[in-house]
PDB file of C-alpha atoms in Angstrom:
ATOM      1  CA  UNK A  14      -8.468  29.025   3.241  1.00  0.00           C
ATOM      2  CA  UNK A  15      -7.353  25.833   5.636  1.00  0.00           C
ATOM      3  CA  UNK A  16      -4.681  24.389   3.470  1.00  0.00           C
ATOM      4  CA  UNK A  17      -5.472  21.066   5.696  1.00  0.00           C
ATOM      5  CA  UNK A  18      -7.552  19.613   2.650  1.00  0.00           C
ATOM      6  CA  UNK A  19      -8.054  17.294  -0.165  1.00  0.00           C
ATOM      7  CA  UNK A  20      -9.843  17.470  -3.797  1.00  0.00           C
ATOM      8  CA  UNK A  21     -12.556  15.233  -4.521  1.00  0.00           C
ATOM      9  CA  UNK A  22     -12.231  15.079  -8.558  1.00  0.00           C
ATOM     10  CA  UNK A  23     -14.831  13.108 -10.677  1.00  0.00           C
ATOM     11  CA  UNK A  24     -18.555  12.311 -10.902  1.00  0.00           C
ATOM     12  CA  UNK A  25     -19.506  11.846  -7.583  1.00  0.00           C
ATOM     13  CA  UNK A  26     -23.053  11.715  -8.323  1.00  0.00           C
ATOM     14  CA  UNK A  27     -22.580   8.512 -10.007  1.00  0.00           C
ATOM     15  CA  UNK A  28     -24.125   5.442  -7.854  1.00  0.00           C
ATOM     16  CA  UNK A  29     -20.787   3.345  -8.230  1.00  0.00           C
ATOM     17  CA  UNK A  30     -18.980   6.732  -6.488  1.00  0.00           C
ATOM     18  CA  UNK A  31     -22.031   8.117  -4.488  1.00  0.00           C
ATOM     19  CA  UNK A  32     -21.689   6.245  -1.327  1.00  0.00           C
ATOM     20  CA  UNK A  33     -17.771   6.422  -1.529  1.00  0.00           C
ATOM     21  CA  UNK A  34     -17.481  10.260  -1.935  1.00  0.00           C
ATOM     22  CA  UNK A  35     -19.611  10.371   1.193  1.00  0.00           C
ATOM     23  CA  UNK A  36     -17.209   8.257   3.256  1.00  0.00           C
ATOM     24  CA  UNK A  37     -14.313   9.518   1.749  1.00  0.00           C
ATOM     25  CA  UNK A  38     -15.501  13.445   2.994  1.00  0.00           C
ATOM     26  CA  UNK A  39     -16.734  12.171   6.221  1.00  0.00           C
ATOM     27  CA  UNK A  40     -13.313  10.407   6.895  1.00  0.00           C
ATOM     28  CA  UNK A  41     -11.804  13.619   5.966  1.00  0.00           C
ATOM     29  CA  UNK A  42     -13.918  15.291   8.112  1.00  0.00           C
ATOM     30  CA  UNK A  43     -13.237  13.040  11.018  1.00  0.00           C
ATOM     31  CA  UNK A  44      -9.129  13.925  10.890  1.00  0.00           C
ATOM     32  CA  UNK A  45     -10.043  17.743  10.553  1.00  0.00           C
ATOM     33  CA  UNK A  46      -9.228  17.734   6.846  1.00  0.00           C
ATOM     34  CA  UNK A  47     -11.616  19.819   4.303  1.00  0.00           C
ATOM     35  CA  UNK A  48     -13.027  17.991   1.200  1.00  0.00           C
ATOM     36  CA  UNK A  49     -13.529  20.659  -1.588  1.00  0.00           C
ATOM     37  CA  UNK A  50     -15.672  18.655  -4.682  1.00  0.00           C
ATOM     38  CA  UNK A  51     -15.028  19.417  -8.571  1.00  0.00           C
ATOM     39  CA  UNK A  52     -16.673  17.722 -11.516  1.00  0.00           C
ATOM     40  CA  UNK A  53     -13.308  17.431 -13.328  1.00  0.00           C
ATOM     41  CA  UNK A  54      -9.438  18.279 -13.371  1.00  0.00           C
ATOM     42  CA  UNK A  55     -10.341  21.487 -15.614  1.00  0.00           C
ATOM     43  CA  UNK A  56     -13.241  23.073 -13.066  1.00  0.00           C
ATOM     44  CA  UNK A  57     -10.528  22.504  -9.903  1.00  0.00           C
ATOM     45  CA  UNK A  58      -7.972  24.117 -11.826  1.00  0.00           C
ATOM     46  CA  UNK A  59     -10.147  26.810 -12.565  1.00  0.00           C
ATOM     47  CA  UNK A  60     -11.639  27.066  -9.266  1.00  0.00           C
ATOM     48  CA  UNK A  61      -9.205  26.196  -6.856  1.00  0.00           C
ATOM     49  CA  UNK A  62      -5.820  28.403  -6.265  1.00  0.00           C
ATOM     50  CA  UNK A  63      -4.972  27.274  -2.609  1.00  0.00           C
ATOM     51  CA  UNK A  64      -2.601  24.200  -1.665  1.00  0.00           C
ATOM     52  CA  UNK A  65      -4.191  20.785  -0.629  1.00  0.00           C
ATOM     53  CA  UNK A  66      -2.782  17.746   0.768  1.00  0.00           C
ATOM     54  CA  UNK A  67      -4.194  15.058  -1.376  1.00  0.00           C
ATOM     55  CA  UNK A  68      -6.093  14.884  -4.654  1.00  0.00           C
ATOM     56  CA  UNK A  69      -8.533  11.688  -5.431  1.00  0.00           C
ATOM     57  CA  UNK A  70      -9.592  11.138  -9.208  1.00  0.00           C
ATOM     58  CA  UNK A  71     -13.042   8.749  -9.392  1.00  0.00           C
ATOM     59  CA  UNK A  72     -12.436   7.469 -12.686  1.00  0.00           C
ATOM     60  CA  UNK A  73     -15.636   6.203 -14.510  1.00  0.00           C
ATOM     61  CA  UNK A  74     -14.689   5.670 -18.085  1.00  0.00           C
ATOM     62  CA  UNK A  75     -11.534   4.702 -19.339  1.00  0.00           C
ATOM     63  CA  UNK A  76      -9.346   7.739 -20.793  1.00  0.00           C
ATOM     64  CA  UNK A  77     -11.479  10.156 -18.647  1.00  0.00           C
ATOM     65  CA  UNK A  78      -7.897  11.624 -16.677  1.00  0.00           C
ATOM     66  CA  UNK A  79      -5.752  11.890 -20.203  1.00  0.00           C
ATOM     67  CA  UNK A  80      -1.735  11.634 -18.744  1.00  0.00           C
ATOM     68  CA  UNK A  81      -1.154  15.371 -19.899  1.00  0.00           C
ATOM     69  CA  UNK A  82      -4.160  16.512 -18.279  1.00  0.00           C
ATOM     70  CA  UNK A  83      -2.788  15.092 -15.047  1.00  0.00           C
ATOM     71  CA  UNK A  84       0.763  16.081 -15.827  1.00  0.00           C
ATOM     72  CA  UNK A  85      -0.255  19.515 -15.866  1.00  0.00           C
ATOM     73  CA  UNK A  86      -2.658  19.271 -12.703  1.00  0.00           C
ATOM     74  CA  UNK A  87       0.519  18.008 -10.978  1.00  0.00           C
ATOM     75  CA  UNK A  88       2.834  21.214 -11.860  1.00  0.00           C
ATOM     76  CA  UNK A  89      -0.363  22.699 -10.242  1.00  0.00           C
ATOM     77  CA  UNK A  90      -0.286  21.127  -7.120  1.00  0.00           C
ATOM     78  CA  UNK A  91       3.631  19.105  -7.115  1.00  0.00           C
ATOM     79  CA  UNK A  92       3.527  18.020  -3.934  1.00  0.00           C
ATOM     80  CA  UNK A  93       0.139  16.212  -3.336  1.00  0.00           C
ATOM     81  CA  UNK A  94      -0.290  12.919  -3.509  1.00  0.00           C
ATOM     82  CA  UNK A  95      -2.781  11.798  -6.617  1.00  0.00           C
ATOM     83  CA  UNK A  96      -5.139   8.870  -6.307  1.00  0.00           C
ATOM     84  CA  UNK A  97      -6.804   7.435  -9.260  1.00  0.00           C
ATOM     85  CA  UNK A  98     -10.146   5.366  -7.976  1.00  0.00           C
ATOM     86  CA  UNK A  99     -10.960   3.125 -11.055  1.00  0.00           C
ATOM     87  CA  UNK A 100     -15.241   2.091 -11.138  1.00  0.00           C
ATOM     88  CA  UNK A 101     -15.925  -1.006 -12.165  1.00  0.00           C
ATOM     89  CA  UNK A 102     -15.772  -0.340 -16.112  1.00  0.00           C
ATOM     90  CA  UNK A 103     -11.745   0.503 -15.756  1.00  0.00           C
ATOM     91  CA  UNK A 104     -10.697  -2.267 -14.101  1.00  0.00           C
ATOM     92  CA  UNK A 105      -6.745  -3.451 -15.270  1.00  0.00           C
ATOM     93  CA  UNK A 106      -4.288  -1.554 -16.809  1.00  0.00           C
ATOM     94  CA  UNK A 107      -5.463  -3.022 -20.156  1.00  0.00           C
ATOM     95  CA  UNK A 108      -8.653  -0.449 -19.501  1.00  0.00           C
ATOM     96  CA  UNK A 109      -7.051   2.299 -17.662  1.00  0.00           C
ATOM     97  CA  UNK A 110      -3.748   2.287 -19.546  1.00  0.00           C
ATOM     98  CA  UNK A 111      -0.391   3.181 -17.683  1.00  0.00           C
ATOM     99  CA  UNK A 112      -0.678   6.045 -14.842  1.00  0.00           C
ATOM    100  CA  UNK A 113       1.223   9.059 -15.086  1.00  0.00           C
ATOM    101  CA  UNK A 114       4.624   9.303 -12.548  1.00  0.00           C
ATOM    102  CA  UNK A 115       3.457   9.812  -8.905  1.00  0.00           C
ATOM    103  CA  UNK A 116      -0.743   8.709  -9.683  1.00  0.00           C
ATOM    104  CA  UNK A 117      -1.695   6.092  -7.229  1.00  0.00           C
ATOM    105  CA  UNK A 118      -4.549   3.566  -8.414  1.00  0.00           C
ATOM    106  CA  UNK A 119      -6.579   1.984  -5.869  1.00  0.00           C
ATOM    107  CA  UNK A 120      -9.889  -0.017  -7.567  1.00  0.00           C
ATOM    108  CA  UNK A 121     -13.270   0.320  -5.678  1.00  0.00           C
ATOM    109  CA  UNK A 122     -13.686  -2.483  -4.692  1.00  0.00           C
ATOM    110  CA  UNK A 123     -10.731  -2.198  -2.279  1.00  0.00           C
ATOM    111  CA  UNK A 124     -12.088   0.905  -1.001  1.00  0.00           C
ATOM    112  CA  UNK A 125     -12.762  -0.913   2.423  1.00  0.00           C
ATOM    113  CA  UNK A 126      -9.406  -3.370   2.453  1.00  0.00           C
ATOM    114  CA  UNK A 127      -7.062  -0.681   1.272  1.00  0.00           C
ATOM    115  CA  UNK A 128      -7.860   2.447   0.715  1.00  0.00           C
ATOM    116  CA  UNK A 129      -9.890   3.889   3.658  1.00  0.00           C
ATOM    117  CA  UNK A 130      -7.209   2.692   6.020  1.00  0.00           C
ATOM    118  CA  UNK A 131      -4.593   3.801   4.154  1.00  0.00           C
ATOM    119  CA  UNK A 132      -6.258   7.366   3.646  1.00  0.00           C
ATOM    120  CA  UNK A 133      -6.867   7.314   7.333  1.00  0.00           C
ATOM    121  CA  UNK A 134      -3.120   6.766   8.363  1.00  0.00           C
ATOM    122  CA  UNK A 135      -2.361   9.917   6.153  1.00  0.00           C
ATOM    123  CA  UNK A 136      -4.914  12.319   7.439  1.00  0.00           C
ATOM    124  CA  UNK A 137      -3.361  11.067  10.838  1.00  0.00           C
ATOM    125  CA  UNK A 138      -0.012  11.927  10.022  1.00  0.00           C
ATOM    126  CA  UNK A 139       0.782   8.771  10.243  1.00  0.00           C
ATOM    127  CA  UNK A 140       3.788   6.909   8.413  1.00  0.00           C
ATOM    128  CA  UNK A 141       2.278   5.642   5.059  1.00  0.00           C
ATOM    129  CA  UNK A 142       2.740   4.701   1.556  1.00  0.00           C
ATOM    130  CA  UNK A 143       0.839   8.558   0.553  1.00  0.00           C
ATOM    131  CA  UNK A 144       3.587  10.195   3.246  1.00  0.00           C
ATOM    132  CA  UNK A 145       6.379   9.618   0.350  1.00  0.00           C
ATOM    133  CA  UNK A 146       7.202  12.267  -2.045  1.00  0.00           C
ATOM    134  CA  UNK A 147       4.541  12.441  -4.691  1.00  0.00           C
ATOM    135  CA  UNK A 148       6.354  10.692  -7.130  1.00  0.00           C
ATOM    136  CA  UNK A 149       7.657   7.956  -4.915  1.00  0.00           C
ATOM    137  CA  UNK A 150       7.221   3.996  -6.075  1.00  0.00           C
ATOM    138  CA  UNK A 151       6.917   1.564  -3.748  1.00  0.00           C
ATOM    139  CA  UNK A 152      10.628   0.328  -4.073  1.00  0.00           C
ATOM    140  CA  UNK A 153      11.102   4.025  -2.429  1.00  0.00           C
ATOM    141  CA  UNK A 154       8.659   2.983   0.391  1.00  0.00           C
ATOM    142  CA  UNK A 155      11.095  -0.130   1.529  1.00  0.00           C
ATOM    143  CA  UNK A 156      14.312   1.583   0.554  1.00  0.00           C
ATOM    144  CA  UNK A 157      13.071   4.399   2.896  1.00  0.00           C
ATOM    145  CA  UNK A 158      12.808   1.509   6.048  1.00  0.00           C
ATOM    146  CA  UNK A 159      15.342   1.855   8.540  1.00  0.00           C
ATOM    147  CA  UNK A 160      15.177  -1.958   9.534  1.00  0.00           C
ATOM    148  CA  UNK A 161      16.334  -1.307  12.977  1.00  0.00           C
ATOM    149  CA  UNK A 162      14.764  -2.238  16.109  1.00  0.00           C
ATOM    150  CA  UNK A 163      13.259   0.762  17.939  1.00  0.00           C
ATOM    151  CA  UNK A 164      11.476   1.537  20.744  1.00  0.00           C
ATOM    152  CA  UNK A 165       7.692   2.191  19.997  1.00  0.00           C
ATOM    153  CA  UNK A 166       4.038   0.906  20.702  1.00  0.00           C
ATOM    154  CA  UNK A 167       3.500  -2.572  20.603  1.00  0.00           C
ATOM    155  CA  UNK A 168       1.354  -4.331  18.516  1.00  0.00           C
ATOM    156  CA  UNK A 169      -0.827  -6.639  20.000  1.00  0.00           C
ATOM    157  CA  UNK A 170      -0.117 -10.043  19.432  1.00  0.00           C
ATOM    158  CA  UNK A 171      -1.034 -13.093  21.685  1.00  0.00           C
ATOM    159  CA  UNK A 172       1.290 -15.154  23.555  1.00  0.00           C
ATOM    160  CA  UNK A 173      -0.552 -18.281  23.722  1.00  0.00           C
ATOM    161  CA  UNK A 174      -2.817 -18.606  21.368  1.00  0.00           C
ATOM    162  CA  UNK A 175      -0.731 -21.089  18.310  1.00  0.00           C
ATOM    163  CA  UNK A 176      -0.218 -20.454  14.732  1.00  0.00           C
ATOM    164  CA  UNK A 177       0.450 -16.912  15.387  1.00  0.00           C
ATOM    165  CA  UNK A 178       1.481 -15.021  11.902  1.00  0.00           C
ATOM    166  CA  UNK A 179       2.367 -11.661  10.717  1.00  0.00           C
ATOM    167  CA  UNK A 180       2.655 -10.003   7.335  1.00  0.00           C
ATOM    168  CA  UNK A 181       3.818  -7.434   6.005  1.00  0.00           C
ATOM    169  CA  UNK A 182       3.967  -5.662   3.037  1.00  0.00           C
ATOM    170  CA  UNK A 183       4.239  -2.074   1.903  1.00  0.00           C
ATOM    171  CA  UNK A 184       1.279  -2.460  -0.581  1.00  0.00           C
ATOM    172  CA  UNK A 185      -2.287  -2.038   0.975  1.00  0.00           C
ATOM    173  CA  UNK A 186      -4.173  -4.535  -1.364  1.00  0.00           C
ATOM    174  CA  UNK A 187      -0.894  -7.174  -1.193  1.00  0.00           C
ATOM    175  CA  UNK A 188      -1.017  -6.695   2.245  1.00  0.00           C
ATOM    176  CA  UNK A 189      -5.018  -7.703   2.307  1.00  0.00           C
ATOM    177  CA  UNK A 190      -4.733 -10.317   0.066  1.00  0.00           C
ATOM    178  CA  UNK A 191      -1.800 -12.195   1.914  1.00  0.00           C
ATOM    179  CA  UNK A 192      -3.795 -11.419   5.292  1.00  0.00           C
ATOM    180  CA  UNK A 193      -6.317 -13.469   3.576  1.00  0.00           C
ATOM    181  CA  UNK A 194      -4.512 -16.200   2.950  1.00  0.00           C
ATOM    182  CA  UNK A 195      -3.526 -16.620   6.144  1.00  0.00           C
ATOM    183  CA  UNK A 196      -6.798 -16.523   7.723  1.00  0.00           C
ATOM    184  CA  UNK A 197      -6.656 -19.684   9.215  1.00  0.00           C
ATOM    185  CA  UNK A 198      -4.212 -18.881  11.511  1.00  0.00           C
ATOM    186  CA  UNK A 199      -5.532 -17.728  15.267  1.00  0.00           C
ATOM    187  CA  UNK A 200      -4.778 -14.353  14.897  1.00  0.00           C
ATOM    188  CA  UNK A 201      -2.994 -12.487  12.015  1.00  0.00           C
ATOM    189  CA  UNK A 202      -0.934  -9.090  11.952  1.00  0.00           C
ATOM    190  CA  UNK A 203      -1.034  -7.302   8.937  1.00  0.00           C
ATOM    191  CA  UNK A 204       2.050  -4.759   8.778  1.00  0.00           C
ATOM    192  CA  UNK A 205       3.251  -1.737   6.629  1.00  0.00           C
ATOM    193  CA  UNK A 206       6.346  -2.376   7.032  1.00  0.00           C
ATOM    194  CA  UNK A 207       9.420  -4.630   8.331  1.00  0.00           C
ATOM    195  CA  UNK A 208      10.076  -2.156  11.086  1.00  0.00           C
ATOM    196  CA  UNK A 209       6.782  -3.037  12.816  1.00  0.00           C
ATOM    197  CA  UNK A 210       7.452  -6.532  13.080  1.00  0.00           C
ATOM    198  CA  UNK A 211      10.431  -5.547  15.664  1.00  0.00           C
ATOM    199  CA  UNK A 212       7.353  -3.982  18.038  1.00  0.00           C
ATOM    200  CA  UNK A 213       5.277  -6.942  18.059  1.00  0.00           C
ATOM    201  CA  UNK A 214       4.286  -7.936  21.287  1.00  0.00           C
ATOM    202  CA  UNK A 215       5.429 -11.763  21.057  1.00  0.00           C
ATOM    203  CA  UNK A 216       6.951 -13.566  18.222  1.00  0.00           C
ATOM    204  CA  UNK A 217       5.070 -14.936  15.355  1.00  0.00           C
ATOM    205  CA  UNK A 218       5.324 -18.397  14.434  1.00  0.00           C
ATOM    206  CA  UNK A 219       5.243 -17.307  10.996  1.00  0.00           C
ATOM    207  CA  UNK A 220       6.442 -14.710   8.915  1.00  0.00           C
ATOM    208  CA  UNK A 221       5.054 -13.890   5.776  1.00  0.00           C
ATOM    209  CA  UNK A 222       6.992 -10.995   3.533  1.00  0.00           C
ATOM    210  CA  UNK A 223       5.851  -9.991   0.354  1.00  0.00           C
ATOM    211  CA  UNK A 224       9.192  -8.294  -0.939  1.00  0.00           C
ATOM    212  CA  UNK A 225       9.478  -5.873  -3.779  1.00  0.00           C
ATOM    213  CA  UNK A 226      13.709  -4.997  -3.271  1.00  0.00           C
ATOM    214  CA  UNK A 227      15.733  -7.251  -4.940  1.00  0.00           C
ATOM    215  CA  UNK A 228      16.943 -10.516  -3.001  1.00  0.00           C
ATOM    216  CA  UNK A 229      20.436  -9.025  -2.790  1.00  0.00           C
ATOM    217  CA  UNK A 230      19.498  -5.765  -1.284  1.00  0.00           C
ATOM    218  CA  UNK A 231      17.055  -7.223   0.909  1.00  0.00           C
ATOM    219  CA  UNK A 232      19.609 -10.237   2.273  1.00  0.00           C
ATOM    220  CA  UNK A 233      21.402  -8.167   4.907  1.00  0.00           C
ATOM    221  CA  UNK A 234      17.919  -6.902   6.646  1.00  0.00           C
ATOM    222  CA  UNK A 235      16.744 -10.547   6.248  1.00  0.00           C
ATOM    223  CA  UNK A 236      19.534 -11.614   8.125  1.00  0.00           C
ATOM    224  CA  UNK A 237      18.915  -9.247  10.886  1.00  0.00           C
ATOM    225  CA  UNK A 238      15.057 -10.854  10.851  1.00  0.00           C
ATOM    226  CA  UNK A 239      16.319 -14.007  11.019  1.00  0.00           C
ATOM    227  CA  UNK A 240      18.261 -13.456  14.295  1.00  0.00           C
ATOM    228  CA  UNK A 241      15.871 -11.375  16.025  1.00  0.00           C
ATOM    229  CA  UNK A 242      13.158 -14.198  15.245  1.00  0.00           C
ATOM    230  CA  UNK A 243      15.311 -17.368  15.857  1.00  0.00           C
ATOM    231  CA  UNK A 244      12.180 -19.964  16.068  1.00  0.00           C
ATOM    232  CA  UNK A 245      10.045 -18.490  13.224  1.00  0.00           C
ATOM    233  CA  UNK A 246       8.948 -19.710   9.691  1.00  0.00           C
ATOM    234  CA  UNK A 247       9.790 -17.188   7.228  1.00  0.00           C
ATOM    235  CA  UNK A 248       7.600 -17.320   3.660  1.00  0.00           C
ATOM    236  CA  UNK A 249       9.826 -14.599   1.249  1.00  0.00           C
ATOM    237  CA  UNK A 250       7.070 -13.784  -1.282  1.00  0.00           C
ATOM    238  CA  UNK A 251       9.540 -12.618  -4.518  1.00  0.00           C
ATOM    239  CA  UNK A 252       9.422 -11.616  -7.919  1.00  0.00           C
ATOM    240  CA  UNK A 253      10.806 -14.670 -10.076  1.00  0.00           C
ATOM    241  CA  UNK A 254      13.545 -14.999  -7.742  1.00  0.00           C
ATOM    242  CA  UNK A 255      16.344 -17.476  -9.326  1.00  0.00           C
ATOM    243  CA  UNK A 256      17.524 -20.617  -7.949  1.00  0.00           C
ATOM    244  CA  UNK A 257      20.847 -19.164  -6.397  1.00  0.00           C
ATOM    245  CA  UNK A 258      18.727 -16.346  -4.873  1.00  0.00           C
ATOM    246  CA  UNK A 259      16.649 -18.575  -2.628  1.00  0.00           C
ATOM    247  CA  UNK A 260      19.849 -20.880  -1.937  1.00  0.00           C
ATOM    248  CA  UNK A 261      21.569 -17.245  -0.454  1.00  0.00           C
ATOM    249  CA  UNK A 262      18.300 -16.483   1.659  1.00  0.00           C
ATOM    250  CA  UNK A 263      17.996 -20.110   3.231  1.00  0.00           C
ATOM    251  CA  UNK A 264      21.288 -19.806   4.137  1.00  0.00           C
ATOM    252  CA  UNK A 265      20.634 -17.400   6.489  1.00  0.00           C
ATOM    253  CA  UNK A 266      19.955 -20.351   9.190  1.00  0.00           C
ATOM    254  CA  UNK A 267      15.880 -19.386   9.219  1.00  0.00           C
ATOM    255  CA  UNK A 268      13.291 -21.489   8.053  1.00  0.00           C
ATOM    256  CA  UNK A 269      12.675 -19.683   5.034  1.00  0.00           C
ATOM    257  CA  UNK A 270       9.992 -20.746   2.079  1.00  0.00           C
ATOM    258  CA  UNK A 271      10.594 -18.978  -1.255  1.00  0.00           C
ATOM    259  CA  UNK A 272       7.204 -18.208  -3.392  1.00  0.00           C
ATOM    260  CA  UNK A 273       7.525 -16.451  -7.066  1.00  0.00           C
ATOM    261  CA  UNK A 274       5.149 -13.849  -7.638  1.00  0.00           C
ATOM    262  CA  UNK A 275       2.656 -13.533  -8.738  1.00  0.00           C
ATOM    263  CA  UNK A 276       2.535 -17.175  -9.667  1.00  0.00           C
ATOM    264  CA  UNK A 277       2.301 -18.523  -6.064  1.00  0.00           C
ATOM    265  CA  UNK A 278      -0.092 -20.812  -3.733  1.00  0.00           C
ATOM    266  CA  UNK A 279       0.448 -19.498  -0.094  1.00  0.00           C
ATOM    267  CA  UNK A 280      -2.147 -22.081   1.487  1.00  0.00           C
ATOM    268  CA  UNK A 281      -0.096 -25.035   0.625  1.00  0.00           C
ATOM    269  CA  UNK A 282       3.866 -23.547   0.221  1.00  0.00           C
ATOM    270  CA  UNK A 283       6.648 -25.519  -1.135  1.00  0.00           C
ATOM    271  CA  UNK A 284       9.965 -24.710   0.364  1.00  0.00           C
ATOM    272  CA  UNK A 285      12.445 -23.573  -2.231  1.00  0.00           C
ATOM    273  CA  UNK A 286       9.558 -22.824  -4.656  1.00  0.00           C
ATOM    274  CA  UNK A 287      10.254 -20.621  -7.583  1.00  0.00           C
TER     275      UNK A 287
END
């Protein structure tokens, strides 16, 4: 059987999931990766016995993956990637309850913001936040960054037109929502990481960076951003970061605006915010 597949877990007859499981086996599809489609956790392990790339939960009700159900799915299959898609009635944590180590949650409605291009990167074999060991966090993600300029394609980015910005952050939804925020600028790049702001094809006039390292790890790669981007505005998007924390980072010599998650107003910024 072509191991090049994922598992479509969940009721996929449902309207909420209907259209999506369609999408999500035609995107499959497109990459030359299999979709193989099981009511629940219990008829795939049953049924299935080769290896898959990726498994996707559609979660309808809340409690409908118990954590040692999927614990013992993922001794099946340890090195897949697990998505949990939350419908509309498990939206929160408060409703769906922490996710076991390695499970993914992506909510439906970001289906076209987040997840679709992120799924598509990872059929493509592309460098993504699903490429990471299974049970990798998104601390791993930016730990894993090498930081270092490198030859590689460009990404588009005008050189005249003003107000140019990029973001970039590991998460696909953060990553969306600061996009939005900044879609008053003339033209926006949204980027997976903080090596892809060293291929951009001009420099931005602004910077945005939602960071999930601490400030003291992260310093010594800001610094390096700061030199290779003399003239732009940096916005450092942190968790509560402490007064001496954004005193060290506008140091650095950058124009640098410190915002505290998730309590923060991007459209009108206040340098040295926290």
């Amino acid at each position: 059987m072509n191991h090049d597949c994922f598992l479509l877990i969940g009721p996929t007859d449902q309207s909420e999931f209907h259209e999506l499981a369609a999408r999500l086996t035609a995107l499959g599809n497109g990459y030359g990766t299999e979709s193989h489609t099981y009511t629940s956790l219990a008829e795939a392990e049953e049924q299935y016995s080769e290896g898959a790339r990726l498994v996707l939960l559609l979660e309808s009700r809340p409690g409908e993956y118990p954590p040692k159900q999927v614990a013992r799915f993922r001794r099946f299959l340890p090195n897949a990637p697990i998505l949990l898609i939350a419908g509309t009635l498990c939206q929160g944590e408060g409703r769906t309850g922490r996710l076991p180590a390695g499970v993914i949650r992506f909510y439906l409605h970001e289906a076209d913001t987040a997840l679709l291009p992120e799924l598509a990167r990872f059929f493509a074999h592309q460098p993504s936040r699903l490429s990471l060991p299974a049970t990798a966090t998104e601390e791993d993600f930016w730990r894993g960054a090498s930081f270092d300029p490198a030859p590689g394609e460009t990404i588009p980015l005008s050189r005249t037109e003003p107000g140019r910005t990029a973001v970039a952050a590991a998460d696909p939804a953060m990553r969306s929502l600061l996009a939005g925020f900044e879609s008053h600028a003339a033209e926006t790049a949204a980027l997976a990481s903080l090596d892809d702001l060293f291929r951009l094809g001009a420099p931005p006039d602004r910077i945005v960076i939602d960071l999930t390292l601490p400030i003291g790890e992260f310093l010594p790669h800001f610094l390096m951003l700061a030199e290779h981007f003399p003239k732009s505005e940096f916005v450092i998007c942190a968790f509560a970061p402490a007064a001496e924390e954004i005193s060290r980072l506008r140091a650095a010599g950058a124009r640098v605006t410190v915002l505290s998650k998730p309590f923060f107003r991007l459209a009108c910024p206040v340098a040295g915010t926290y």
